[in-house]
Amino acid sequence: MSRYTSRAVLLAAAMATASAFAPSGATSRISSELHLENHIADMIDHEVDRLRNIGLWRQKEAEKHKKWAEMEPSLPKGFDFNTVTEFQPNSDAAKKIQMRKDRRMARDDPMRYCADRCVSTGNCQVWEDMFDLSAKEVMAFCEECVLSEEEEPCDVPEKFLDNAGKNSWELRP
Protein backbone atom coordinates (compact mmCIF):
# COMPACT_ATOMS: atom_id res chain seq x y z
CA MET A 1 0.00 0.00 0.00
CA SER A 2 1.22 3.44 -0.71
CA ARG A 3 1.89 6.03 1.89
CA TYR A 4 -0.98 8.21 0.72
CA THR A 5 -3.43 5.33 0.67
CA SER A 6 -2.72 4.31 4.23
CA ARG A 7 -3.07 7.92 5.42
CA ALA A 8 -6.42 8.19 3.62
CA VAL A 9 -7.64 5.02 5.29
CA LEU A 10 -6.56 6.26 8.72
CA LEU A 11 -8.18 9.63 8.14
CA ALA A 12 -11.45 8.02 7.00
CA ALA A 13 -11.46 5.74 10.02
CA ALA A 14 -10.92 8.63 12.39
CA MET A 15 -13.73 10.65 10.87
CA ALA A 16 -16.25 7.81 10.83
CA THR A 17 -18.46 7.75 13.90
CA ALA A 18 -20.17 4.48 13.16
CA SER A 19 -19.90 1.72 15.69
CA ALA A 20 -21.51 -1.64 16.14
CA PHE A 21 -22.53 -0.68 19.69
CA ALA A 22 -23.71 2.90 19.17
CA PRO A 23 -26.73 4.09 17.21
CA SER A 24 -25.85 5.27 13.75
CA GLY A 25 -26.43 8.82 12.61
CA ALA A 26 -26.70 11.87 14.80
CA THR A 27 -26.78 11.11 18.49
CA SER A 28 -29.73 12.50 20.35
CA ARG A 29 -31.06 12.27 23.88
CA ILE A 30 -33.36 9.30 24.46
CA SER A 31 -36.76 10.27 25.81
CA SER A 32 -37.42 9.29 29.42
CA GLU A 33 -41.15 9.99 29.47
CA LEU A 34 -43.36 7.65 31.43
CA HIS A 35 -47.06 7.53 30.64
CA LEU A 36 -49.13 6.42 33.62
CA GLU A 37 -52.81 6.56 34.40
CA ASN A 38 -53.65 9.07 37.12
CA HIS A 39 -54.67 6.49 39.73
CA ILE A 40 -51.38 4.61 39.23
CA ALA A 41 -49.36 7.83 39.57
CA ASP A 42 -51.31 8.70 42.75
CA MET A 43 -50.63 5.26 44.16
CA ILE A 44 -46.89 5.66 43.54
CA ASP A 45 -46.91 9.16 45.07
CA HIS A 46 -48.67 7.91 48.21
CA GLU A 47 -46.17 5.08 48.59
CA VAL A 48 -43.23 7.49 48.24
CA ASP A 49 -44.78 9.77 50.88
CA ARG A 50 -45.34 6.78 53.18
CA LEU A 51 -41.72 5.67 52.83
CA ARG A 52 -40.40 9.19 53.49
CA ASN A 53 -42.58 9.59 56.61
CA ILE A 54 -42.74 6.01 57.88
CA GLY A 55 -43.00 7.09 61.51
CA LEU A 56 -46.07 9.24 60.85
CA TRP A 57 -47.63 6.45 58.80
CA ARG A 58 -47.12 3.91 61.60
CA GLN A 59 -48.69 6.34 64.08
CA LYS A 60 -51.78 6.76 61.87
CA GLU A 61 -52.07 2.98 61.44
CA ALA A 62 -51.90 2.47 65.22
CA GLU A 63 -54.69 5.03 65.69
CA LYS A 64 -56.83 3.19 63.13
CA HIS A 65 -56.31 -0.14 64.87
CA LYS A 66 -57.12 1.43 68.23
CA LYS A 67 -60.42 2.81 66.88
CA TRP A 68 -61.31 -0.61 65.47
CA ALA A 69 -60.54 -2.26 68.80
CA GLU A 70 -62.75 0.22 70.67
CA MET A 71 -65.71 -0.41 68.40
CA GLU A 72 -68.23 -2.90 69.64
CA PRO A 73 -68.62 -5.67 67.10
CA SER A 74 -72.18 -5.90 65.90
CA LEU A 75 -74.12 -7.58 63.17
CA PRO A 76 -76.53 -5.76 60.89
CA LYS A 77 -80.15 -5.76 62.07
CA GLY A 78 -82.12 -8.66 60.66
CA PHE A 79 -78.99 -10.68 59.91
CA ASP A 80 -79.84 -14.38 59.83
CA PHE A 81 -77.20 -17.07 60.14
CA ASN A 82 -77.25 -19.95 57.70
CA THR A 83 -77.88 -23.36 59.15
CA VAL A 84 -75.74 -26.39 58.43
CA THR A 85 -78.49 -27.96 56.32
CA GLU A 86 -78.47 -25.00 53.94
CA PHE A 87 -74.91 -25.88 52.93
CA GLN A 88 -75.62 -29.56 52.29
CA PRO A 89 -76.59 -30.80 48.85
CA ASN A 90 -80.24 -30.35 48.01
CA SER A 91 -81.93 -33.74 48.06
CA ASP A 92 -84.57 -32.61 45.55
CA ALA A 93 -81.88 -31.64 43.07
CA ALA A 94 -80.25 -35.06 43.41
CA LYS A 95 -83.60 -36.76 42.79
CA LYS A 96 -84.21 -34.66 39.68
CA ILE A 97 -80.77 -35.46 38.31
CA GLN A 98 -81.28 -39.18 38.94
CA MET A 99 -84.71 -39.05 37.28
CA ARG A 100 -83.21 -37.36 34.21
CA LYS A 101 -80.53 -40.08 34.01
CA ASP A 102 -83.19 -42.79 34.40
CA ARG A 103 -85.33 -41.28 31.62
CA ARG A 104 -82.36 -41.19 29.28
CA MET A 105 -81.42 -44.76 30.13
CA ALA A 106 -85.01 -46.01 29.70
CA ARG A 107 -85.24 -44.26 26.33
CA ASP A 108 -81.83 -45.24 24.95
CA ASP A 109 -81.26 -48.69 26.49
CA PRO A 110 -84.45 -50.30 27.86
CA MET A 111 -82.70 -53.58 28.69
CA ARG A 112 -80.11 -51.82 30.84
CA TYR A 113 -82.84 -49.72 32.49
CA CYS A 114 -84.79 -52.84 33.40
CA ALA A 115 -81.71 -54.63 34.72
CA ASP A 116 -80.03 -51.72 36.53
CA ARG A 117 -82.99 -49.78 37.86
CA CYS A 118 -86.18 -51.83 37.90
CA VAL A 119 -85.15 -55.35 38.78
CA SER A 120 -82.09 -54.64 40.92
CA THR A 121 -83.43 -51.63 42.88
CA GLY A 122 -87.19 -51.85 42.38
CA ASN A 123 -87.23 -48.26 41.14
CA CYS A 124 -89.22 -48.18 37.92
CA GLN A 125 -90.61 -44.67 38.28
CA VAL A 126 -89.85 -43.57 34.71
CA TRP A 127 -91.89 -46.28 33.03
CA GLU A 128 -94.56 -46.09 35.69
CA ASP A 129 -95.06 -42.42 34.84
CA MET A 130 -94.52 -42.78 31.09
CA PHE A 131 -96.97 -45.61 30.53
CA ASP A 132 -99.35 -45.24 33.52
CA LEU A 133 -98.49 -48.67 34.88
CA SER A 134 -98.10 -49.92 38.41
CA ALA A 135 -94.73 -50.99 39.76
CA LYS A 136 -95.74 -54.66 39.58
CA GLU A 137 -96.75 -54.34 35.92
CA VAL A 138 -93.44 -52.72 34.99
CA MET A 139 -91.46 -55.37 36.92
CA ALA A 140 -93.41 -58.15 35.20
CA PHE A 141 -92.82 -56.58 31.80
CA CYS A 142 -89.11 -56.22 32.48
CA GLU A 143 -88.67 -59.78 33.71
CA GLU A 144 -90.90 -61.46 31.11
CA CYS A 145 -90.16 -59.42 27.99
CA VAL A 146 -87.08 -57.27 28.19
CA LEU A 147 -84.72 -59.42 30.24
CA SER A 148 -86.08 -62.81 29.23
CA GLU A 149 -83.81 -64.90 27.05
CA GLU A 150 -86.70 -67.06 25.89
CA GLU A 151 -87.99 -66.44 22.42
CA GLU A 152 -91.61 -67.02 23.35
CA PRO A 153 -93.94 -64.06 22.97
CA CYS A 154 -94.79 -62.14 26.12
CA ASP A 155 -97.66 -59.94 27.20
CA VAL A 156 -96.83 -56.37 26.30
CA PRO A 157 -99.01 -53.77 28.00
CA GLU A 158 -101.13 -51.66 25.65
CA LYS A 159 -99.45 -48.44 26.75
CA PHE A 160 -96.15 -49.76 25.38
CA LEU A 161 -97.81 -50.62 22.08
CA ASP A 162 -99.36 -47.13 21.83
CA ASN A 163 -95.85 -45.67 21.77
CA ALA A 164 -94.40 -48.27 19.39
CA GLY A 165 -92.74 -46.70 16.37
CA LYS A 166 -92.27 -43.29 17.96
CA ASN A 167 -88.82 -41.80 18.08
CA SER A 168 -87.06 -41.95 21.41
CA TRP A 169 -87.22 -38.17 21.87
CA GLU A 170 -91.03 -38.25 21.46
CA LEU A 171 -91.49 -40.50 24.49
CA ARG A 172 -92.17 -38.20 27.40
CA PRO A 173 -93.90 -38.99 30.65
mmCIF file of C-alpha atoms in Angstrom:
data_model
loop_
_atom_site.group_PDB
_atom_site.id
_atom_site.type_symbol
_atom_site.label_atom_id
_atom_site.label_comp_id
_atom_site.label_asym_id
_atom_site.label_seq_id
_atom_site.Cartn_x
_atom_site.Cartn_y
_atom_site.Cartn_z
ATOM 1 C CA MET A 1 0.000 0.000 0.000
ATOM 2 C CA SER A 2 1.221 3.435 -0.713
ATOM 3 C CA ARG A 3 1.889 6.028 1.889
ATOM 4 C CA TYR A 4 -0.984 8.207 0.716
ATOM 5 C CA THR A 5 -3.433 5.333 0.671
ATOM 6 C CA SER A 6 -2.722 4.306 4.230
ATOM 7 C CA ARG A 7 -3.068 7.919 5.418
ATOM 8 C CA ALA A 8 -6.421 8.191 3.619
ATOM 9 C CA VAL A 9 -7.643 5.018 5.293
ATOM 10 C CA LEU A 10 -6.563 6.261 8.724
ATOM 11 C CA LEU A 11 -8.178 9.635 8.142
ATOM 12 C CA ALA A 12 -11.445 8.021 6.996
ATOM 13 C CA ALA A 13 -11.461 5.739 10.016
ATOM 14 C CA ALA A 14 -10.920 8.635 12.387
ATOM 15 C CA MET A 15 -13.732 10.651 10.867
ATOM 16 C CA ALA A 16 -16.248 7.813 10.831
ATOM 17 C CA THR A 17 -18.461 7.746 13.904
ATOM 18 C CA ALA A 18 -20.175 4.477 13.155
ATOM 19 C CA SER A 19 -19.900 1.721 15.695
ATOM 20 C CA ALA A 20 -21.509 -1.636 16.143
ATOM 21 C CA PHE A 21 -22.527 -0.682 19.693
ATOM 22 C CA ALA A 22 -23.707 2.901 19.170
ATOM 23 C CA PRO A 23 -26.727 4.094 17.211
ATOM 24 C CA SER A 24 -25.851 5.270 13.746
ATOM 25 C CA GLY A 25 -26.434 8.818 12.610
ATOM 26 C CA ALA A 26 -26.705 11.872 14.797
ATOM 27 C CA THR A 27 -26.781 11.114 18.489
ATOM 28 C CA SER A 28 -29.733 12.504 20.353
ATOM 29 C CA ARG A 29 -31.056 12.269 23.878
ATOM 30 C CA ILE A 30 -33.359 9.304 24.455
ATOM 31 C CA SER A 31 -36.758 10.275 25.810
ATOM 32 C CA SER A 32 -37.418 9.285 29.415
ATOM 33 C CA GLU A 33 -41.149 9.988 29.475
ATOM 34 C CA LEU A 34 -43.358 7.646 31.433
ATOM 35 C CA HIS A 35 -47.058 7.535 30.637
ATOM 36 C CA LEU A 36 -49.134 6.416 33.622
ATOM 37 C CA GLU A 37 -52.808 6.562 34.404
ATOM 38 C CA ASN A 38 -53.653 9.065 37.119
ATOM 39 C CA HIS A 39 -54.673 6.491 39.725
ATOM 40 C CA ILE A 40 -51.384 4.615 39.232
ATOM 41 C CA ALA A 41 -49.358 7.830 39.570
ATOM 42 C CA ASP A 42 -51.315 8.704 42.753
ATOM 43 C CA MET A 43 -50.626 5.264 44.163
ATOM 44 C CA ILE A 44 -46.893 5.662 43.545
ATOM 45 C CA ASP A 45 -46.907 9.164 45.072
ATOM 46 C CA HIS A 46 -48.668 7.909 48.214
ATOM 47 C CA GLU A 47 -46.174 5.084 48.593
ATOM 48 C CA VAL A 48 -43.228 7.493 48.244
ATOM 49 C CA ASP A 49 -44.781 9.765 50.882
ATOM 50 C CA ARG A 50 -45.336 6.778 53.178
ATOM 51 C CA LEU A 51 -41.716 5.675 52.831
ATOM 52 C CA ARG A 52 -40.398 9.185 53.493
ATOM 53 C CA ASN A 53 -42.577 9.586 56.609
ATOM 54 C CA ILE A 54 -42.741 6.013 57.878
ATOM 55 C CA GLY A 55 -43.005 7.087 61.511
ATOM 56 C CA LEU A 56 -46.067 9.242 60.846
ATOM 57 C CA TRP A 57 -47.635 6.453 58.802
ATOM 58 C CA ARG A 58 -47.118 3.909 61.599
ATOM 59 C CA GLN A 59 -48.694 6.338 64.084
ATOM 60 C CA LYS A 60 -51.783 6.760 61.870
ATOM 61 C CA GLU A 61 -52.070 2.979 61.443
ATOM 62 C CA ALA A 62 -51.898 2.469 65.218
ATOM 63 C CA GLU A 63 -54.693 5.033 65.695
ATOM 64 C CA LYS A 64 -56.832 3.195 63.133
ATOM 65 C CA HIS A 65 -56.306 -0.136 64.873
ATOM 66 C CA LYS A 66 -57.118 1.427 68.231
ATOM 67 C CA LYS A 67 -60.416 2.809 66.876
ATOM 68 C CA TRP A 68 -61.315 -0.612 65.469
ATOM 69 C CA ALA A 69 -60.540 -2.262 68.804
ATOM 70 C CA GLU A 70 -62.754 0.219 70.668
ATOM 71 C CA MET A 71 -65.711 -0.408 68.397
ATOM 72 C CA GLU A 72 -68.234 -2.903 69.640
ATOM 73 C CA PRO A 73 -68.617 -5.669 67.102
ATOM 74 C CA SER A 74 -72.185 -5.903 65.904
ATOM 75 C CA LEU A 75 -74.120 -7.576 63.168
ATOM 76 C CA PRO A 76 -76.533 -5.763 60.889
ATOM 77 C CA LYS A 77 -80.147 -5.763 62.068
ATOM 78 C CA GLY A 78 -82.123 -8.662 60.663
ATOM 79 C CA PHE A 79 -78.992 -10.681 59.910
ATOM 80 C CA ASP A 80 -79.838 -14.376 59.834
ATOM 81 C CA PHE A 81 -77.202 -17.066 60.140
ATOM 82 C CA ASN A 82 -77.255 -19.950 57.698
ATOM 83 C CA THR A 83 -77.883 -23.358 59.153
ATOM 84 C CA VAL A 84 -75.740 -26.387 58.431
ATOM 85 C CA THR A 85 -78.490 -27.965 56.318
ATOM 86 C CA GLU A 86 -78.466 -25.000 53.940
ATOM 87 C CA PHE A 87 -74.912 -25.879 52.927
ATOM 88 C CA GLN A 88 -75.622 -29.557 52.294
ATOM 89 C CA PRO A 89 -76.585 -30.802 48.853
ATOM 90 C CA ASN A 90 -80.237 -30.347 48.012
ATOM 91 C CA SER A 91 -81.925 -33.737 48.056
ATOM 92 C CA ASP A 92 -84.568 -32.611 45.550
ATOM 93 C CA ALA A 93 -81.881 -31.642 43.071
ATOM 94 C CA ALA A 94 -80.249 -35.059 43.414
ATOM 95 C CA LYS A 95 -83.604 -36.755 42.790
ATOM 96 C CA LYS A 96 -84.210 -34.658 39.684
ATOM 97 C CA ILE A 97 -80.765 -35.460 38.311
ATOM 98 C CA GLN A 98 -81.278 -39.178 38.937
ATOM 99 C CA MET A 99 -84.714 -39.046 37.281
ATOM 100 C CA ARG A 100 -83.210 -37.365 34.212
ATOM 101 C CA LYS A 101 -80.533 -40.077 34.007
ATOM 102 C CA ASP A 102 -83.188 -42.791 34.400
ATOM 103 C CA ARG A 103 -85.328 -41.278 31.619
ATOM 104 C CA ARG A 104 -82.360 -41.186 29.283
ATOM 105 C CA MET A 105 -81.416 -44.762 30.129
ATOM 106 C CA ALA A 106 -85.010 -46.007 29.697
ATOM 107 C CA ARG A 107 -85.244 -44.259 26.334
ATOM 108 C CA ASP A 108 -81.827 -45.240 24.952
ATOM 109 C CA ASP A 109 -81.255 -48.694 26.485
ATOM 110 C CA PRO A 110 -84.454 -50.304 27.865
ATOM 111 C CA MET A 111 -82.697 -53.577 28.693
ATOM 112 C CA ARG A 112 -80.115 -51.817 30.844
ATOM 113 C CA TYR A 113 -82.840 -49.720 32.491
ATOM 114 C CA CYS A 114 -84.791 -52.837 33.397
ATOM 115 C CA ALA A 115 -81.711 -54.625 34.724
ATOM 116 C CA ASP A 116 -80.034 -51.723 36.531
ATOM 117 C CA ARG A 117 -82.987 -49.780 37.860
ATOM 118 C CA CYS A 118 -86.183 -51.833 37.902
ATOM 119 C CA VAL A 119 -85.148 -55.355 38.778
ATOM 120 C CA SER A 120 -82.091 -54.638 40.922
ATOM 121 C CA THR A 121 -83.432 -51.627 42.881
ATOM 122 C CA GLY A 122 -87.185 -51.846 42.380
ATOM 123 C CA ASN A 123 -87.228 -48.255 41.145
ATOM 124 C CA CYS A 124 -89.221 -48.183 37.916
ATOM 125 C CA GLN A 125 -90.608 -44.669 38.277
ATOM 126 C CA VAL A 126 -89.850 -43.575 34.710
ATOM 127 C CA TRP A 127 -91.886 -46.280 33.026
ATOM 128 C CA GLU A 128 -94.562 -46.095 35.686
ATOM 129 C CA ASP A 129 -95.058 -42.415 34.838
ATOM 130 C CA MET A 130 -94.523 -42.784 31.095
ATOM 131 C CA PHE A 131 -96.975 -45.612 30.531
ATOM 132 C CA ASP A 132 -99.352 -45.236 33.516
ATOM 133 C CA LEU A 133 -98.492 -48.671 34.879
ATOM 134 C CA SER A 134 -98.097 -49.924 38.406
ATOM 135 C CA ALA A 135 -94.726 -50.986 39.762
ATOM 136 C CA LYS A 136 -95.744 -54.657 39.576
ATOM 137 C CA GLU A 137 -96.752 -54.340 35.916
ATOM 138 C CA VAL A 138 -93.440 -52.716 34.993
ATOM 139 C CA MET A 139 -91.460 -55.365 36.917
ATOM 140 C CA ALA A 140 -93.412 -58.149 35.202
ATOM 141 C CA PHE A 141 -92.823 -56.576 31.798
ATOM 142 C CA CYS A 142 -89.107 -56.216 32.483
ATOM 143 C CA GLU A 143 -88.675 -59.784 33.714
ATOM 144 C CA GLU A 144 -90.904 -61.462 31.109
ATOM 145 C CA CYS A 145 -90.156 -59.418 27.990
ATOM 146 C CA VAL A 146 -87.079 -57.269 28.185
ATOM 147 C CA LEU A 147 -84.724 -59.420 30.239
ATOM 148 C CA SER A 148 -86.083 -62.805 29.231
ATOM 149 C CA GLU A 149 -83.812 -64.901 27.047
ATOM 150 C CA GLU A 150 -86.705 -67.055 25.890
ATOM 151 C CA GLU A 151 -87.994 -66.441 22.420
ATOM 152 C CA GLU A 152 -91.610 -67.023 23.348
ATOM 153 C CA PRO A 153 -93.942 -64.058 22.968
ATOM 154 C CA CYS A 154 -94.789 -62.138 26.116
ATOM 155 C CA ASP A 155 -97.660 -59.943 27.203
ATOM 156 C CA VAL A 156 -96.825 -56.367 26.301
ATOM 157 C CA PRO A 157 -99.013 -53.766 28.003
ATOM 158 C CA GLU A 158 -101.128 -51.659 25.648
ATOM 159 C CA LYS A 159 -99.453 -48.436 26.751
ATOM 160 C CA PHE A 160 -96.148 -49.757 25.383
ATOM 161 C CA LEU A 161 -97.807 -50.618 22.085
ATOM 162 C CA ASP A 162 -99.356 -47.133 21.828
ATOM 163 C CA ASN A 163 -95.854 -45.666 21.769
ATOM 164 C CA ALA A 164 -94.398 -48.266 19.391
ATOM 165 C CA GLY A 165 -92.737 -46.704 16.365
ATOM 166 C CA LYS A 166 -92.266 -43.295 17.963
ATOM 167 C CA ASN A 167 -88.824 -41.797 18.081
ATOM 168 C CA SER A 168 -87.059 -41.954 21.406
ATOM 169 C CA TRP A 169 -87.220 -38.167 21.868
ATOM 170 C CA GLU A 170 -91.025 -38.254 21.457
ATOM 171 C CA LEU A 171 -91.489 -40.500 24.488
ATOM 172 C CA ARG A 172 -92.167 -38.203 27.398
ATOM 173 C CA PRO A 173 -93.898 -38.991 30.648
#
